[in-house]
Amino acid sequence: MLDFEIDGKALQVQDGTLVIEAAHQAGIYIPHFCYHKKLSIAANCRMCLVQVEKAPKPMPACATVVTNGMKVFTHSDLAVKAQKSVMEFLLINHPLDCPICDQGGECQLQDLAVGYGSSAARFQEEKRVVADKNLGALISTDMTRCINCTRCVRFTQEIAGLMELGQAFRGDRAEVMSFMEKTVDSELSGNVIDLCPVGALTSKPFRYSARTWELARRKSVSPHDGLGSNLIVQTQHNRVMRVLPLENEQINECWLSDKERFSYQGLNSAERLTKPMVKQGGQWQEVDWNVALDYAAHALRDVAKNHGAANIGALLSPHATFEEMALAAQLMRGIGSENIDFRLRQSDFRADGKRQGTPWLGMKVTEISALDRVLVVGSFLRKDHPLIAQRLRQAAKKGTQVSVIHSADDDLLIKLFAQAIAAPSQLPALFAEVLKAVAELKGVATDPALAKVGAGGTASAGSAANTETAMKIAASLVSGSNVGILLGNFAQQHPQAATLNALAQQLAVLLGAKFGFLGEAANSVGGFVAGAVPSATGMNAAAMLAAPRKVYLLLGAEPELDCADGACALAAMQQASSVIVLSPFKSPAALEYADVLLPVSPFSETSGTFVNTEGRVQSFYAVTKPRGEARPAWKVLRVLGNLLELDGFNYDSSEQVRDAVLGGRPEFVSGLDNSVAGVAIELPAAAGVERIADVPIHFADVLARRSPALQATANAVAPTARMNAAMLTKLGVTSGGSVKVGAGGTASAGSAALMGTATLFAELDSGIPDGCVRIAAAHVNTIALGPMFGSLTVERG
Amino acid sequence: MALLQSINPLLSAGWQRDAHEWRLENDTGWHLKDYEARGGYQSLRKILAAKMSPDDVIAEVKKSVLRGRGGAGFPTGLKWSFMPKAAPEKYIVCNTDEGEPGTFKDRDIQRFDPHAVIEGMIIAAYAVGAGRGYNYIHGEIYELYQRFEQALDEARAAGLIGQNILGSGLNFELFAHQGWGAYICGEETGLLESIEGKKGQPRYKPPFPANVGLYGKPTTINNTETFASIPYILRDGGDAFLNLGKPNNGGTKLFSVSGHVNRPGNFEVPMGTPFPKLLEMAGGMRGGRKLKAVIPGGSSAPVLPADIIMDCTLDYDSIAKAGSMFGSGAVIVMDETVCMVQALERLSWFYYEESCGQCTPCREGTGWLYKVIHRIEHGLGRPEDLDLLSDVSTNIMGRTICALGDAAALPVLSFTKHFRSEFEYHIEHKKCLVPRDVQKAGSTFHTRLMAGTAC
């Protein structure tokens, strides 16, 4: 600890503390622009100049390290004169167009100019002008306003991992720009808008729509990936205008992914369902709530009575709130059906009934940063979990060895220790090789099921190089003292998900490591806790689509896009006698197959809870009133329960639902456990041309799909058939040529009619293993191709 | 015409005096065999053969009181001693990014004596324990960059650089790096950024390069002339070198004399030589005109009027006492035909053009200074401009990461201090105190252009 005095205030600070941090601890604000606690020190704006005792010149507080006995003066003549002179320099070429600038009212330059600027300008010369840049659909630029603090440049380089912005030219001709007029395509790009201390980078979707002081600020929680980022949702006239991060070091730090930041556009989409609707004689009629609810209750009751409640199935979106899931589960069980599931993209349910608890991340989010060895299995990490990828990126810079085994070599922008890529069917064998190598290094006998892998085995890990990489990864893991194994969305959706789970468990036991699942959606943990999974007698998501039910209850889900096999799901919907849809949106597909559409509130219009991937219970309130006649889904389910004369549907608030299920409001849910007992390790053989299906970041859920800005980004291009050069040659096509892809493999009886072909552009992707084609799921163009995993037919088309 | 003249030549002793028609391909004497013939690489051989310890080498350099020849004048031996001993990976960098207007001494060292630089760098690498070295040569002298590459090839072939140098077990790899002509890349940390392939922008110090330098490793950066002096110090001993100059100002120094003299060029004289002597060596004032002012240390140094500079001796202490800087030894001589406003306008343009754009005061301030001086020169000055100039200059000084801000401000402050009346005249009368035809008569460019001859 060091003795330090600032403006006469004495305090003790840690070694290595910067003057600006020490001042913060003392509650003293030092004006600054380029300094940001999460970014490297640039010391270029010079606004934070302060007087340091015995130093002849004013020193930048952001770059000066506290020494023992140091005395700093932030308001002395020397300091203030320096700060005021810097402000004068900053303003001479600044356009001072605050009245038409979107940053007005939340501009650091504007705020500090009040304190440090002068009322009249001494600069009488011509100002410099900088041409604006096109950085894509999300970031709007007014580069003349730029003060060259380079926060955005450092962000892209250090946090997002790829230097998409840079400062070119010299002197006052210096400009921040992208390389060769490219757009900024990072999935974290929107953060530069927050970082920009002036109006140079502003939000394109929000541009010119409101002033910050006109907006109400409400706290909320992101409904997208499993992280549960904390949000500030800004509203005006009962409309969500903008979403900003709410700083929470435990979860999202001060960042948001673009999906979380811009998906709010979907809330205001023209596809919003604002009145209950019932299909009568093939025609949609807008009806009153009581009519629609009666209709739904009748449909449920009739089928239960005439055909048995087992003929009713409920598919819940994993993005639904905890309370909605709990009530839907209660409703289904009340009418006697166990057919309820929210794990829509999962295809292997062998672990059901064998789980020892609720699957979760296996550690706290903050603990990810402290791991010294990490193995990520089956994850499109950067796109599926942008902020967890960011944490691993920072950890890797500090020396954490991050290894990956997966089926596609997407550049994670993380300094990886090792990476092995194998076809989806070979992923379990590849993972087993790592386990086997670890066991050998530890001198422990291996599971007999692993005999098939390695030398002389029948299960292939893809290539000899992969086997070698597996050994390298094993050696890395064994050398660690704080090891984490993370199973990504791809591993959870994999047809051998249970095997991967069992392998991870064995590996974790051998290493004394933590292992867990990267939660795909906002309530991937919450769904289990809410009971939205079938018990032994019920049918899981895949089963109730493969063996179609007579009535489906859909809560926020769009089965054709959200399920593991879109074609199968669509077929099941189309043959059902009744499909009851609770959704904020009326999609063209739902208008076709549904019989009743009940308008429910998206996350912004209802109170509720998301249980994030680390099991953290995060409740939130509505930020606006429901649009039109939409109502919170928990209320709709409550009334439906009453109409069906079920017990236990007398809740007056979502909080009561939560408290009843969780027994209060714990910070974390209990019963979290990733282990499984008695899951057989199956190592299948490769089969034909295999599909590798990712769920592209901006197609992943109903909100993102309806955000025009997100849909205009490079992350939302239509699916292509990506394959390596050998595959292209084999097919006789060139990158950019068209291929005809056909659904192959095991179509269920019901879906066979819908399984078809898609004509896509072939694209060279050297990160795809031999014999595989990568075709994104969750897109209308690829529904016909059926399951996310399995074989396809591909020919020149 | 002699390119060089010297008293007590040390560095330039073996240099070719009559550069044939100024053509590089006619140069002789720079090859390895020539350098060795005049005693080159003897210092290195002596050190390696005698197994002189690195500390002894540094002690010898300290004894010589060799001060950095790039401009700042930091004692070289002391700088070397800052290098951490234990670090496994260290670098030596030679700064041949000679960008200071008025300076052209390193160019001639590279032209006539590249092996002196190489030998100096090897000795320095040995002293500080560096395994790799780079010579950053600025973009305008591409031919000399090529020559340095050839010299490196010669040295490599002779086993003077590479693995196990001269069988001593010393390993040192040396490379040339071609710059692209940015002034700021002559700032040592800007130079390091440039070698790393980044935009040339100075780094905040501390940490200093001796701790965190090239690629984050401890690095020693010295000027070309500094390295070129090293072999002579080790050959003759630190005391002998010191005695060539005066106390606290060891050795001889190359001065680049330009401007209104009869024989501009490089002159090697002992430190402490009186300025009038140097002026006499340079052939005196052109056309017998009166000396008006001298910028003694490159364009960043404050200008000194004739009466002050004529009393100075050429060493760090005397010139600092007179209120200027010894700098890189670039002596810019101006006679009575010079309009000081126009001269300052040109200087300010240079700093405006070369500011890297990183720190606010320099990025914004250099442009402001230039625009105001430009206005004054073009008859649009205002009475308050002189106060504004001094205020803006003061606001830039000492508020930036590197010294470019100071370098831009000092000329403005010194020109307006020593020649204030000229500026006031300009503002008041919207024209120059020195009549236009007098200015033209003093310009070689103008007179030759008028006479129809090449400039």
PDB file of C-alpha atoms in Angstrom, chain A residues 139 155 174 562 604 657:
ATOM      1  CA  ILE A 139     -22.915   2.645 -36.423  1.00  0.00           C
ATOM      2  CA  PHE A 155     -11.910  -1.481 -28.337  1.00  0.00           C
ATOM      3  CA  ALA A 174      -5.783  12.183 -38.553  1.00  0.00           C
ATOM      4  CA  ASP A 562     -36.420 -22.858 -33.446  1.00  0.00           C
ATOM      5  CA  SER A 604     -40.078  -5.514 -22.432  1.00  0.00           C
ATOM      6  CA  VAL A 657     -45.269 -17.329  -9.356  1.00  0.00           C
TER       7      VAL A 657
END
